[in-house]
Coordinates of C-alpha atoms and ligand atoms in Angstrom, one line a residue:
X1 CA 0.0 0.0 0.0
X2 CA 1.5 3.4 -1.0
X3 CA 1.1 6.7 0.8
X4 CA 1.4 9.2 -2.1
X5 CA 1.1 12.2 0.2
X6 CA 4.8 11.9 1.1
X7 CA 7.1 14.1 -0.8
X8 CA 9.8 12.6 -3.2
X9 CA 13.4 12.5 -2.1
X10 CA 14.5 15.9 -3.4
X11 CA 18.2 15.4 -3.8
X12 CA 18.0 12.2 -5.8
X13 CA 16.5 11.6 -9.3
X14 CA 14.4 8.4 -9.4
X15 CA 16.8 5.4 -10.0
X16 CA 16.0 2.3 -12.0
X17 CA 16.9 0.2 -9.0
X18 CA 16.8 1.0 -5.3
X19 CA 18.9 -1.3 -3.1
X20 CA 18.2 -1.4 0.7
X21 CA 21.4 -2.0 2.6
X22 CA 25.1 -1.4 1.8
X23 CA 26.7 -4.6 3.2
X24 CA 28.6 -6.8 0.8
X25 CA 25.3 -8.0 -0.8
X26 CA 23.9 -4.6 -1.5
X27 CA 27.2 -3.2 -2.8
X28 CA 28.1 -6.2 -5.0
X29 CA 24.6 -6.1 -6.6
X30 CA 24.9 -2.4 -7.0
X31 CA 28.3 -2.9 -8.7
X32 CA 26.9 -5.4 -11.2
X33 CA 23.8 -3.3 -12.0
X34 CA 25.8 -0.1 -12.4
X35 CA 28.2 -1.9 -14.7
X36 CA 25.1 -3.0 -16.8
X37 CA 24.3 0.7 -17.3
X38 CA 21.4 1.0 -14.8
X39 CA 20.8 3.9 -12.5
X40 CA 21.3 2.5 -9.0
X41 CA 20.8 4.0 -5.6
X42 CA 21.9 2.2 -2.5
X43 CA 20.2 3.3 0.8
X44 CA 22.2 2.7 3.9
X45 CA 21.0 3.8 7.4
X46 CA 24.6 3.7 8.8
X47 CA 28.0 3.2 7.2
X48 CA 28.4 1.0 4.1
X49 CA 29.8 -2.4 5.1
X50 CA 30.0 -1.7 8.8
X51 CA 27.7 -4.5 10.1
X52 CA 28.0 -8.2 9.5
X53 CA 30.1 -7.8 6.4
X54 CA 33.0 -6.2 8.4
X55 CA 32.6 -8.6 11.3
X56 CA 33.1 -11.7 9.3
X57 CA 36.1 -14.1 9.6
X58 CA 36.1 -14.1 5.8
X59 CA 36.4 -17.9 5.4
X60 CA 35.5 -19.2 1.9
X61 CA 34.6 -22.7 3.0
X62 CA 31.8 -24.5 1.1
X63 CA 33.3 -27.9 1.8
X64 CA 33.8 -27.2 5.5
X65 CA 30.2 -25.8 5.8
X66 CA 28.5 -28.9 4.2
X67 CA 27.4 -32.0 5.9
X68 CA 25.8 -33.3 2.7
X69 CA 25.7 -32.3 -1.0
X70 CA 22.8 -30.0 -1.8
X71 CA 21.9 -26.6 -3.3
X72 CA 23.8 -24.6 -0.8
X73 CA 27.0 -26.5 -1.3
X74 CA 26.6 -26.3 -5.1
X75 CA 26.1 -22.5 -4.8
X76 CA 29.1 -22.2 -2.5
X77 CA 31.4 -24.2 -4.7
X78 CA 30.4 -22.0 -7.7
X79 CA 30.9 -18.8 -5.7
X80 CA 34.3 -20.0 -4.4
X81 CA 35.3 -20.6 -8.0
X82 CA 34.4 -17.0 -8.9
X83 CA 36.7 -15.6 -6.3
X84 CA 40.1 -15.4 -8.0
X85 CA 38.7 -13.3 -10.9
X86 CA 36.5 -11.3 -8.5
X87 CA 39.6 -10.4 -6.4
X88 CA 41.5 -9.2 -9.5
X89 CA 38.5 -7.3 -10.7
X90 CA 38.0 -5.5 -7.4
X91 CA 41.7 -4.6 -7.2
X92 CA 41.6 -3.2 -10.7
X93 CA 38.4 -1.2 -10.0
X94 CA 39.0 0.1 -6.5
X95 CA 42.8 -0.3 -5.9
X96 CA 42.0 -2.4 -2.8
X97 CA 43.5 -5.8 -2.3
X98 CA 41.1 -8.0 -0.3
X99 CA 43.7 -10.4 1.0
X100 CA 42.5 -13.5 -0.8
X101 CA 44.5 -16.6 0.0
X102 CA 43.8 -20.2 -1.1
X103 CA 45.3 -21.3 2.2
X104 CA 43.4 -24.6 2.5
X105 CA 41.4 -25.4 5.6
X106 CA 42.1 -28.1 8.1
X107 CA 39.2 -29.3 10.2
X108 CA 40.5 -31.1 13.3
X109 CA 38.8 -33.7 15.5
X110 CA 39.0 -33.2 19.2
X111 CA 36.8 -36.3 20.1
X112 CA 36.1 -39.8 18.8
X113 CA 32.7 -38.6 17.5
X114 CA 34.5 -35.8 15.6
X115 CA 36.8 -38.4 14.0
X116 CA 33.8 -40.4 12.7
X117 CA 32.2 -37.2 11.4
X118 CA 35.4 -36.1 9.6
X119 CA 35.9 -39.6 8.1
X120 CA 32.3 -39.6 6.8
X121 CA 32.7 -36.1 5.3
X122 CA 36.0 -37.1 3.7
X123 CA 34.4 -40.2 2.1
X124 CA 31.4 -38.5 0.5
X125 CA 33.3 -35.4 -0.6
X126 CA 36.1 -37.5 -2.2
X127 CA 33.4 -39.5 -4.0
X128 CA 32.1 -36.2 -5.5
X129 CA 35.6 -35.5 -6.8
X130 CA 36.3 -32.8 -4.2
X131 CA 39.9 -32.2 -3.1
X132 CA 40.0 -33.6 0.5
X133 CA 42.3 -35.9 2.5
X134 CA 42.4 -37.3 6.0
X135 CA 45.6 -36.5 8.0
X136 CA 46.8 -38.8 10.7
X137 CA 48.3 -37.1 13.8
X138 CA 51.9 -37.2 12.4
X139 CA 50.8 -36.0 9.0
X140 CA 48.8 -33.2 10.7
X141 CA 51.8 -32.0 12.7
X142 CA 54.1 -32.3 9.8
X143 CA 51.9 -29.8 8.0
X144 CA 51.1 -27.6 11.0
X145 CA 53.6 -28.1 13.8
X146 CA 52.0 -25.6 16.1
X147 CA 48.8 -27.6 16.5
X148 CA 48.2 -28.7 20.1
X149 CA 48.1 -32.4 21.3
X150 CA 44.3 -32.4 21.5
X151 CA 44.0 -32.5 17.7
X152 CA 43.5 -36.3 17.0
X153 CA 42.8 -36.3 13.3
X154 CA 42.6 -33.7 10.5
X155 CA 40.6 -33.3 7.3
X156 CA 42.4 -31.1 4.8
X157 CA 40.4 -29.2 2.1
X158 CA 43.1 -27.6 0.0
X159 CA 40.8 -25.5 -2.2
X160 CA 39.2 -23.5 0.7
X161 CA 40.6 -20.1 1.6
X162 CA 39.8 -16.7 3.1
X163 CA 39.7 -13.0 2.4
X164 CA 39.8 -9.9 4.6
X165 CA 36.1 -9.2 4.9
X166 CA 36.5 -5.6 5.9
X167 CA 38.7 -5.0 2.8
X168 CA 36.1 -6.8 0.7
X169 CA 33.3 -4.5 2.1
X170 CA 35.4 -1.4 1.4
X171 CA 36.4 -2.5 -2.1
X172 CA 32.8 -3.3 -3.0
X173 CA 31.4 0.0 -1.9
X174 CA 34.2 1.9 -3.6
X175 CA 33.9 -0.1 -6.8
X176 CA 30.1 0.3 -6.9
X177 CA 30.4 4.1 -6.4
X178 CA 33.1 4.4 -9.1
X179 CA 30.9 2.4 -11.5
X180 CA 28.2 5.0 -10.9
X181 CA 26.0 3.7 -8.1
X182 CA 24.8 6.5 -5.8
X183 CA 24.8 6.0 -2.0
X184 CA 22.2 7.6 0.2
X185 CA 23.8 7.3 3.7
X186 CA 22.2 7.9 7.0
X187 CA 18.7 7.2 5.6
X188 CA 16.5 4.4 6.9
X189 CA 14.1 2.5 4.6
X190 CA 10.9 2.0 6.5
X191 CA 8.9 0.2 3.9
X192 CA 8.6 -0.7 0.2
X193 CA 5.7 1.0 -1.6
X194 CA 3.6 -0.4 -4.4
X195 CA 1.3 1.0 -7.0
X196 CA -1.2 -1.2 -8.9
X197 CA 0.3 -4.4 -7.5
X198 CA 3.9 -3.7 -8.3
X199 CA 6.8 -2.0 -6.7
X200 CA 7.0 1.7 -7.1
X201 CA 9.7 2.7 -4.6
X202 CA 10.7 2.9 -1.0
X203 CA 9.7 5.1 1.8
X204 CA 12.6 6.6 3.6
X205 CA 12.1 8.5 6.8
X206 CA 9.3 10.7 5.6
X207 CA 10.0 10.8 1.8
X208 CA 9.4 8.5 -1.1
X209 CA 12.2 7.4 -3.4
X210 CA 10.6 6.1 -6.7
X211 CA 12.1 3.1 -8.3
X212 CA 10.7 0.4 -10.6
X213 CA 12.8 -2.3 -8.9
X214 CA 13.8 -2.7 -5.3
X215 CA 16.3 -5.1 -3.9
X216 CA 16.2 -5.9 -0.2
X217 CA 19.7 -6.6 1.0
X218 CA 19.3 -5.5 4.6
X219 CA 21.0 -8.5 6.3
X220 CA 19.7 -9.4 9.7
X221 CA 17.3 -6.3 9.6
X222 CA 15.6 -7.5 6.4
X223 CA 12.4 -8.7 8.2
X224 CA 12.0 -5.2 9.7
X225 CA 11.4 -3.6 6.3
X226 CA 7.6 -3.5 5.8
X227 CA 6.6 -5.0 2.4
X228 CA 10.1 -6.2 1.7
X229 CA 9.1 -9.8 0.9
X230 CA 10.7 -11.3 4.0
X231 CA 8.2 -10.8 6.8
X232 CA 9.2 -11.6 10.4
X233 CA 10.5 -14.0 11.6
X234 CA 11.9 -15.2 8.3
X235 CA 15.3 -13.6 8.8
X236 CA 16.6 -13.2 12.4
X237 CA 20.0 -12.1 13.9
X238 CA 22.4 -14.8 15.1
X239 CA 25.1 -13.1 17.1
X240 CA 28.7 -14.1 16.6
X241 CA 31.6 -12.8 18.7
X242 CA 35.1 -12.5 17.4
X243 CA 38.6 -12.0 18.7
X244 CA 41.6 -10.7 16.8
X245 CA 45.0 -11.8 18.0
X246 CA 48.4 -10.6 16.9
X247 CA 50.6 -13.5 15.6
X248 CA 54.3 -12.7 15.0
X249 CA 55.9 -14.7 13.5
X250 CA 53.2 -16.7 11.7
X251 CA 52.7 -20.1 13.5
X252 CA 50.4 -21.7 11.0
X253 CA 49.1 -21.3 7.4
X254 CA 45.8 -23.1 7.0
X255 CA 42.5 -22.0 8.4
X256 CA 42.2 -24.3 11.4
X257 CA 38.6 -25.3 12.4
X258 CA 37.6 -27.6 15.3
X259 CA 34.8 -29.8 14.2
X260 CA 31.4 -28.3 15.4
X261 CA 33.2 -25.6 17.4
X262 CA 35.2 -22.6 16.3
X263 CA 38.0 -21.6 14.0
X264 CA 41.3 -19.6 13.6
X265 CA 42.0 -17.7 10.4
X266 CA 45.6 -16.7 9.8
X267 CA 45.3 -13.4 7.9
X268 CA 48.1 -12.2 5.7
X269 CA 48.5 -9.0 7.8
X270 CA 49.6 -11.1 10.9
X271 CA 46.2 -11.0 12.6
X272 CA 44.6 -14.3 13.6
X273 CA 40.8 -14.1 13.7
X274 CA 39.3 -16.4 16.3
X275 CA 35.6 -17.2 16.3
X276 CA 32.9 -17.5 17.0
X277 CA 29.8 -17.9 19.1
X278 CA 26.3 -18.6 17.8
X279 CA 23.7 -16.8 20.0
X280 CA 20.0 -16.0 19.4
X281 CA 19.9 -12.9 21.7
X282 CA 18.2 -10.4 19.3
X283 CA 20.1 -7.3 18.3
X284 CA 22.4 -7.1 21.4
X285 CA 25.7 -6.2 20.0
X286 CA 27.8 -7.2 23.0
X287 CA 31.0 -9.1 23.6
X288 CA 30.5 -11.2 26.7
X289 CA 32.7 -12.9 29.3
X290 CA 31.3 -16.3 28.4
X291 CA 31.7 -15.7 24.7
X292 CA 35.3 -14.6 25.0
X293 CA 36.1 -17.4 27.4
X294 CA 34.8 -20.1 25.0
X295 CA 36.7 -18.6 22.0
X296 CA 40.0 -18.1 23.9
X297 CA 39.8 -21.6 25.4
X298 CA 39.6 -23.0 21.9
X299 CA 42.5 -20.8 20.8
X300 CA 44.7 -22.3 23.5
X301 CA 43.5 -25.8 22.7
X302 CA 44.2 -25.6 19.0
X303 CA 47.5 -23.6 19.0
X304 CA 48.9 -23.5 22.6
X305 CA 51.7 -21.1 21.6
X306 CA 49.1 -18.4 21.0
X307 CA 48.6 -18.2 24.8
X308 CA 51.2 -15.4 25.0
X309 CA 50.0 -13.5 22.0
X310 CA 48.3 -10.1 22.5
X311 CA 44.5 -9.8 21.9
X312 CA 44.1 -6.6 19.8
X313 CA 40.4 -6.3 19.2
X314 CA 37.1 -8.0 20.0
X315 CA 33.6 -7.4 18.4
X316 CA 30.3 -9.0 17.6
X317 CA 27.7 -8.7 14.9
X318 CA 24.7 -10.5 13.5
X319 CA 24.5 -13.3 10.9
X320 CA 21.3 -13.1 8.9
X321 CA 19.8 -16.4 10.0
X322 CA 16.9 -18.4 8.5
X323 CA 15.3 -21.5 10.0
X324 CA 16.6 -23.9 7.3
X325 CA 19.9 -22.0 7.1
X326 CA 19.5 -21.3 3.4
X327 CA 19.6 -17.8 2.0
X328 CA 16.5 -16.0 0.7
X329 CA 17.2 -14.8 -2.8
X330 CA 15.4 -13.9 -6.0
X331 CA 12.0 -12.6 -7.0
X332 CA 9.0 -12.3 -4.7
X333 CA 5.3 -12.4 -5.2
X334 CA 5.3 -8.6 -5.8
X335 CA 6.6 -7.7 -9.3
X336 CA 9.7 -5.6 -9.1
X337 CA 10.6 -6.7 -5.5
X338 CA 13.7 -8.8 -5.2
X339 CA 15.5 -10.1 -2.1
X340 CA 19.1 -11.0 -1.4
X341 CA 19.4 -11.8 2.3
X342 CA 19.6 -14.6 4.9
X343 CA 23.1 -15.5 3.9
X344 CA 23.8 -16.6 7.5
X345 CA 27.5 -17.7 8.1
X346 CA 28.4 -17.9 4.4
X347 CA 27.6 -14.4 3.1
X348 CA 31.2 -13.5 2.3
X349 CA 31.6 -16.8 0.3
X350 CA 28.3 -16.2 -1.5
X351 CA 28.8 -12.6 -2.4
X352 CA 30.0 -13.0 -6.1
X353 CA 27.3 -15.6 -7.0
X354 CA 24.5 -13.6 -5.3
X355 CA 25.5 -10.5 -7.2
X356 CA 25.5 -12.4 -10.5
X357 CA 22.2 -14.1 -9.9
X358 CA 20.3 -11.0 -8.8
X359 CA 21.7 -8.8 -11.5
X360 CA 20.9 -11.3 -14.1
X361 CA 17.2 -11.2 -13.0
X362 CA 17.1 -7.4 -13.1
X363 CA 19.0 -7.1 -16.4
X364 CA 17.8 -10.2 -18.4
X365 CA 14.6 -11.2 -16.5
X366 CA 16.0 -14.5 -15.4
X367 CA 19.1 -16.0 -13.7
X368 CA 21.4 -18.7 -15.1
X369 CA 21.6 -20.0 -11.5
X370 CA 18.7 -22.0 -10.1
X371 CA 17.4 -20.0 -7.2
X372 CA 14.3 -22.1 -6.6
X373 CA 15.7 -23.7 -3.3
X374 CA 16.2 -20.2 -2.0
X375 CA 12.8 -18.6 -2.8
X376 CA 11.1 -16.7 0.0
X377 CA 8.0 -18.6 -0.9
X378 CA 9.3 -21.8 0.7
X379 CA 8.3 -20.3 4.1
X380 CA 4.7 -19.9 3.0
X381 CA 3.0 -16.5 3.1
Ligands
FAD1 C1 31.0 -13.1 13.6 C2 30.7 -13.4 12.1 C3 31.5 -14.2 11.4 C4 31.2 -14.5 10.1 N1 32.2 -15.3 9.3 C5 31.9 -15.5 8.0 C6 32.9 -16.2 7.3 O1 33.9 -16.6 7.8 N2 32.6 -16.5 6.0 C7 31.4 -16.1 5.4 O2 31.2 -16.4 4.2 N3 30.5 -15.4 6.1 C8 30.7 -15.1 7.4 N4 29.8 -14.4 8.1 C9 28.5 -14.0 7.5 C10 28.6 -12.8 6.7 O3 29.3 -11.8 7.4 C11 27.2 -12.3 6.3 O4 26.4 -13.4 5.8 C12 27.2 -11.2 5.3 O5 28.1 -10.2 5.7 C13 25.8 -10.6 5.1 O6 25.9 -9.5 4.2 P1 24.7 -8.5 4.1 O7 25.1 -7.5 3.1 O8 23.5 -9.3 3.8 O9 24.5 -7.9 5.6 P2 25.2 -6.7 6.4 O10 26.6 -6.6 6.2 O11 24.7 -6.8 7.8 O12 24.6 -5.4 5.7 C14 23.2 -5.1 5.8 C15 23.2 -3.5 5.7 O13 21.8 -3.1 5.6 C16 21.7 -1.9 6.4 N5 20.3 -1.8 6.7 C17 19.5 -2.6 7.4 N6 18.2 -2.2 7.5 C18 18.2 -1.0 6.8 C19 17.1 -0.2 6.4 N7 15.9 -0.4 6.8 N8 17.4 1.0 5.7 C20 18.7 1.2 5.3 N9 19.7 0.4 5.6 C21 19.5 -0.8 6.3 C22 22.6 -2.2 7.6 O14 22.9 -1.0 8.3 C23 23.7 -2.9 7.0 O15 24.8 -2.0 6.7 C24 30.1 -14.0 9.4 C25 29.2 -13.2 10.2 C26 29.5 -12.9 11.5 C27 28.6 -12.0 12.3

């Protein structure tokens, strides 16, 4: 339902596409649409990239994230494959290097049950032709001598890697702006407006911005935008706490993950990102005693020599969580209304493929990627 009495946004001509949210999703989609020659406006209530996108550990781990083969893993593998060219493109467009490393990821077992789970994962992933191998304790320590004695078995996935998520968020917002996307910062989208059954724009705080297409990319806040196609409680915040540790000299090269627990990411700049918690506590952006204790205990277990390393930063933010842990992407029941949200703990991984899929729908009317498993309609009305 529209409220035509509100005035139009005075400083901004009506764009072809209005994008709600300037995290990695909104900015990557804006970049692709601006490159296709469309007039794009990205509306961000705060600072581009400053929420989940800058909080992420930056792991590109579709194999690590998957307990079975399915649409999410397929999407993740395709997105991981896009990364090398994506990194080069962003460097050329923005001048920002996003710290991409194909480091490999070693998932370690700390218990007998973990060993069984890793052995099963190795078997089915190898049968699918994925690059994966089990590492006995001596093989594990030959590769990563700093690992503690609690690591009983390793599963190495050599094609996994990581990026610096903050740099990615910066590079994307800069590249999108350079490509011609306009950013309306400090403006809050209250609702999406429709006319004659299709999208006609968005209502900002007291004004209407007209647009024939609206893309909702508001991360954990998506369900708060009225008429955005993802009514509450479809997307909810799942808090994750993180710790940054200074590691000098580098003690390990792979991303190290403890099965079912947390992980350590050895960034190129010498920081080790240790994470994370998974807490359904609403939008409480806090770092807690319990959260830090759990993370730091795991750090000492995985790499005991880090016990003397300085903690340089702590933070928390919100993964956009859905009940089935799949993203919500594509068209909605309202013509002109698209969604790109619910990317939970794999949004950095899924950024290039999401931008491709959504921009193909806007520009060509259909995506080359099957988005049916990710349709908002799966949750009913
Ligand atoms: C601790 C942690 C660790 C993670 N680690 C990884 C990882 O290792 N690998 C990985 O792939 N993913 C990881 N993720 C997940 C990843 O960060 C997210 O899936 C991804 O950043 C989501 O991007 P987004 O653009 O949808 O959301 P966000 O980055 O949250 O952006 C949404 C933006 O929308 C804006 N907004 C919201 N509502 C409105 C409104 N009404 N009007 C205007 N603006 C609005 C917000 O201000 C925000 O800037 C992690 C997340 C967390 C929290």
